[in-house]
mmCIF file of C-alpha atoms in Angstrom:
data_model
loop_
_atom_site.group_PDB
_atom_site.id
_atom_site.type_symbol
_atom_site.label_atom_id
_atom_site.label_comp_id
_atom_site.label_asym_id
_atom_site.label_seq_id
_atom_site.Cartn_x
_atom_site.Cartn_y
_atom_site.Cartn_z
ATOM 1 C CA UNK A 864 185.343 161.372 129.215
ATOM 2 C CA UNK A 865 185.861 164.373 129.023
ATOM 3 C CA UNK A 866 183.437 167.007 127.175
ATOM 4 C CA UNK A 867 186.851 168.096 124.856
ATOM 5 C CA UNK A 868 186.949 163.425 123.887
ATOM 6 C CA UNK A 869 182.923 162.909 123.044
ATOM 7 C CA UNK A 870 183.137 166.482 120.419
ATOM 8 C CA UNK A 871 186.393 164.298 118.820
ATOM 9 C CA UNK A 872 184.533 161.091 118.744
ATOM 10 C CA UNK A 873 181.098 162.889 117.811
ATOM 11 C CA UNK A 874 183.416 164.983 114.754
ATOM 12 C CA UNK A 875 184.719 161.079 113.740
ATOM 13 C CA UNK A 876 181.749 159.719 112.993
ATOM 14 C CA UNK A 877 180.452 162.344 111.405
ATOM 15 C CA UNK A 878 179.816 160.283 107.986
ATOM 16 C CA UNK A 879 179.041 157.675 109.353
ATOM 17 C CA UNK A 880 175.488 159.793 110.759
ATOM 18 C CA UNK A 881 175.410 161.133 107.084
ATOM 19 C CA UNK A 882 174.866 158.117 105.988
ATOM 20 C CA UNK A 883 172.467 156.047 108.344
ATOM 21 C CA UNK A 884 170.927 159.316 108.235
ATOM 22 C CA UNK A 885 170.730 159.134 104.772
ATOM 23 C CA UNK A 886 169.168 155.471 105.142
ATOM 24 C CA UNK A 887 166.330 157.449 106.692
ATOM 25 C CA UNK A 888 165.408 161.049 105.114
ATOM 26 C CA UNK A 889 165.403 161.689 101.406
ATOM 27 C CA UNK A 890 166.350 165.503 101.976
ATOM 28 C CA UNK A 891 169.480 167.287 103.377
ATOM 29 C CA UNK A 892 167.822 169.052 104.671
ATOM 30 C CA UNK A 893 166.271 166.737 106.763
ATOM 31 C CA UNK A 894 169.751 164.878 107.083
ATOM 32 C CA UNK A 895 171.119 167.964 108.458
ATOM 33 C CA UNK A 896 168.240 168.511 111.299
ATOM 34 C CA UNK A 897 168.432 165.259 112.355
ATOM 35 C CA UNK A 898 172.070 165.338 113.010
ATOM 36 C CA UNK A 899 172.505 168.893 114.728
ATOM 37 C CA UNK A 900 169.341 167.330 117.172
ATOM 38 C CA UNK A 901 171.376 164.518 117.472
ATOM 39 C CA UNK A 902 174.372 166.047 117.883
ATOM 40 C CA UNK A 903 172.888 168.174 120.815
ATOM 41 C CA UNK A 904 171.022 165.781 122.821
ATOM 42 C CA UNK A 905 174.437 163.550 121.992
ATOM 43 C CA UNK A 906 176.558 166.512 123.877
ATOM 44 C CA UNK A 907 173.265 167.589 127.290
ATOM 45 C CA UNK A 908 172.765 163.298 127.713
ATOM 46 C CA UNK A 909 176.587 162.421 127.702
ATOM 47 C CA UNK A 910 176.727 161.607 131.048
ATOM 48 C CA UNK A 911 174.136 158.597 130.644
ATOM 49 C CA UNK A 912 176.430 157.189 128.379
ATOM 50 C CA UNK A 913 177.335 153.752 130.910
ATOM 51 C CA UNK A 914 180.729 153.282 128.370
ATOM 52 C CA UNK A 915 182.471 155.198 126.737
ATOM 53 C CA UNK A 916 183.118 151.756 124.699
ATOM 54 C CA UNK A 917 179.791 152.110 123.265
ATOM 55 C CA UNK A 918 179.711 155.653 122.343
ATOM 56 C CA UNK A 919 179.440 155.393 118.707
ATOM 57 C CA UNK A 920 176.273 152.066 119.120
ATOM 58 C CA UNK A 921 174.629 155.404 121.819
ATOM 59 C CA UNK A 922 175.168 158.053 118.712
ATOM 60 C CA UNK A 923 173.536 156.116 116.462
ATOM 61 C CA UNK A 924 170.472 155.368 118.197
ATOM 62 C CA UNK A 925 169.822 158.444 118.334
ATOM 63 C CA UNK A 926 170.559 158.900 115.230
ATOM 64 C CA UNK A 927 167.916 157.036 114.183
ATOM 65 C CA UNK A 928 165.305 158.041 116.132
ATOM 66 C CA UNK A 929 166.099 161.126 115.738
ATOM 67 C CA UNK A 930 165.574 160.453 111.462
ATOM 68 C CA UNK A 931 162.451 159.507 112.683
ATOM 69 C CA UNK A 932 161.086 162.484 114.529
ATOM 70 C CA UNK A 933 162.072 164.678 111.328
ATOM 71 C CA UNK A 934 159.663 161.228 109.188
ATOM 72 C CA UNK A 935 157.219 161.899 112.203
ATOM 73 C CA UNK A 936 157.574 166.108 110.875
ATOM 74 C CA UNK A 937 157.293 165.534 107.770
ATOM 75 C CA UNK A 938 153.827 164.442 106.941
ATOM 76 C CA UNK A 939 152.255 166.823 108.945
ATOM 77 C CA UNK A 940 153.553 168.799 106.012
ATOM 78 C CA UNK A 941 151.857 169.324 102.808
ATOM 79 C CA UNK A 942 154.410 169.280 99.652
ATOM 80 C CA UNK A 943 154.480 172.211 97.468
ATOM 81 C CA UNK A 944 156.300 170.378 94.270
ATOM 82 C CA UNK A 945 157.883 167.048 94.299
ATOM 83 C CA UNK A 946 161.051 166.148 96.641
ATOM 84 C CA UNK A 947 164.410 165.949 94.848
ATOM 85 C CA UNK A 948 165.469 162.728 94.819
ATOM 86 C CA UNK A 949 167.976 161.276 98.098
ATOM 87 C CA UNK A 950 171.502 162.718 96.603
ATOM 88 C CA UNK A 951 174.448 159.795 96.195
ATOM 89 C CA UNK A 952 177.552 160.148 97.715
ATOM 90 C CA UNK A 953 180.082 161.023 96.016
ATOM 91 C CA UNK A 954 181.600 157.142 95.152
ATOM 92 C CA UNK A 955 178.276 155.437 95.368
ATOM 93 C CA UNK A 956 176.496 153.432 93.073
ATOM 94 C CA UNK A 957 173.315 155.463 92.323
ATOM 95 C CA UNK A 958 171.615 151.959 91.000
ATOM 96 C CA UNK A 959 172.202 150.380 94.277
ATOM 97 C CA UNK A 960 170.990 153.888 96.963
ATOM 98 C CA UNK A 961 168.011 153.633 94.464
ATOM 99 C CA UNK A 962 167.755 150.140 94.785
ATOM 100 C CA UNK A 963 168.297 150.514 98.721
ATOM 101 C CA UNK A 964 166.297 153.552 99.186
ATOM 102 C CA UNK A 965 162.966 151.123 97.571
ATOM 103 C CA UNK A 966 163.105 148.924 100.316
ATOM 104 C CA UNK A 967 161.514 150.136 103.935
ATOM 105 C CA UNK A 968 162.671 151.413 106.402
ATOM 106 C CA UNK A 969 162.806 148.332 108.635
ATOM 107 C CA UNK A 970 164.465 145.856 105.708
ATOM 108 C CA UNK A 971 167.460 149.017 104.594
ATOM 109 C CA UNK A 972 168.427 150.221 108.259
ATOM 110 C CA UNK A 973 169.572 146.809 109.163
ATOM 111 C CA UNK A 974 172.273 146.555 105.755
ATOM 112 C CA UNK A 975 173.246 149.545 106.385
ATOM 113 C CA UNK A 976 174.389 149.009 108.839
ATOM 114 C CA UNK A 977 175.905 145.723 108.869
ATOM 115 C CA UNK A 978 177.297 146.386 105.132
ATOM 116 C CA UNK A 979 177.876 150.017 105.159
ATOM 117 C CA UNK A 980 179.014 151.230 108.436
ATOM 118 C CA UNK A 981 180.498 147.278 109.414
ATOM 119 C CA UNK A 982 178.177 147.217 112.864
ATOM 120 C CA UNK A 983 178.316 143.291 113.955
ATOM 121 C CA UNK A 984 174.359 141.839 114.521
ATOM 122 C CA UNK A 985 174.836 141.890 117.395
ATOM 123 C CA UNK A 986 175.501 145.146 117.896
ATOM 124 C CA UNK A 987 173.125 146.305 115.230
ATOM 125 C CA UNK A 988 170.150 144.923 117.258
ATOM 126 C CA UNK A 989 171.852 146.740 120.680
ATOM 127 C CA UNK A 990 171.138 150.227 118.246
ATOM 128 C CA UNK A 991 167.447 149.207 117.289
ATOM 129 C CA UNK A 992 166.560 147.358 119.530
ATOM 130 C CA UNK A 993 165.584 144.766 119.259
ATOM 131 C CA UNK A 994 166.889 141.001 118.768
ATOM 132 C CA UNK A 995 169.758 139.722 116.977
ATOM 133 C CA UNK A 996 167.116 136.613 115.649
ATOM 134 C CA UNK A 997 164.928 139.825 114.080
ATOM 135 C CA UNK A 998 167.830 142.332 112.684
ATOM 136 C CA UNK A 999 168.823 138.446 111.067
ATOM 137 C CA UNK A 1000 165.043 138.287 109.907
ATOM 138 C CA UNK A 1001 165.538 141.319 108.460
ATOM 139 C CA UNK A 1002 168.752 141.320 106.712
ATOM 140 C CA UNK A 1003 167.981 138.093 105.003
ATOM 141 C CA UNK A 1004 164.740 139.583 103.600
ATOM 142 C CA UNK A 1005 166.548 142.985 102.320
ATOM 143 C CA UNK A 1006 168.774 140.984 101.183
ATOM 144 C CA UNK A 1007 165.653 139.036 99.267
ATOM 145 C CA UNK A 1008 163.674 142.286 98.030
ATOM 146 C CA UNK A 1009 167.212 143.687 96.852
ATOM 147 C CA UNK A 1010 167.535 139.931 94.956
ATOM 148 C CA UNK A 1011 164.436 140.173 93.194
ATOM 149 C CA UNK A 1012 164.709 143.963 92.590
ATOM 150 C CA UNK A 1013 168.008 143.093 90.569
ATOM 151 C CA UNK A 1014 166.844 139.860 88.994
ATOM 152 C CA UNK A 1015 163.724 141.525 87.579
ATOM 153 C CA UNK A 1016 166.272 145.436 86.344
ATOM 154 C CA UNK A 1017 168.401 142.387 84.428
ATOM 155 C CA UNK A 1018 165.661 140.932 82.825
ATOM 156 C CA UNK A 1019 164.108 144.395 81.510
ATOM 157 C CA UNK A 1020 167.646 144.993 80.380
ATOM 158 C CA UNK A 1021 167.728 141.999 77.973
ATOM 159 C CA UNK A 1022 163.939 142.253 76.858
ATOM 160 C CA UNK A 1023 165.338 145.730 75.619
#
């Protein structure tokens, strides 16, 4: 794959990269840093890509690693004020976004990759470097946690 083709495919992935980074990072500046570093690393190491078909999963894996790196850097900082809530992209349901953000990252990321990004369980397993059974169980636990949260929210709404 030529560099021009590679760059074209990376540009076409920008929405996916944003959504995946938004599932792990709450602040826009951290998301942008992670995406920028991801693209830089992908361009610098594109010769290591074994199959052109696996490019998107490969780039998403790089992005997830960068998001975790940003989270580690963030832990070392002492916050001066409360950070803003994560922004909701246009057309997205703010309640669903908030419910997802309350989940642990290990439950949140597989749900986003499956339902929002459209990856198959096997592809998610490859991206996250986990067995497919683990991905399935995390999807199940994530769905269960969301269902419990929605049920509790409905009960609170009925009581009011």
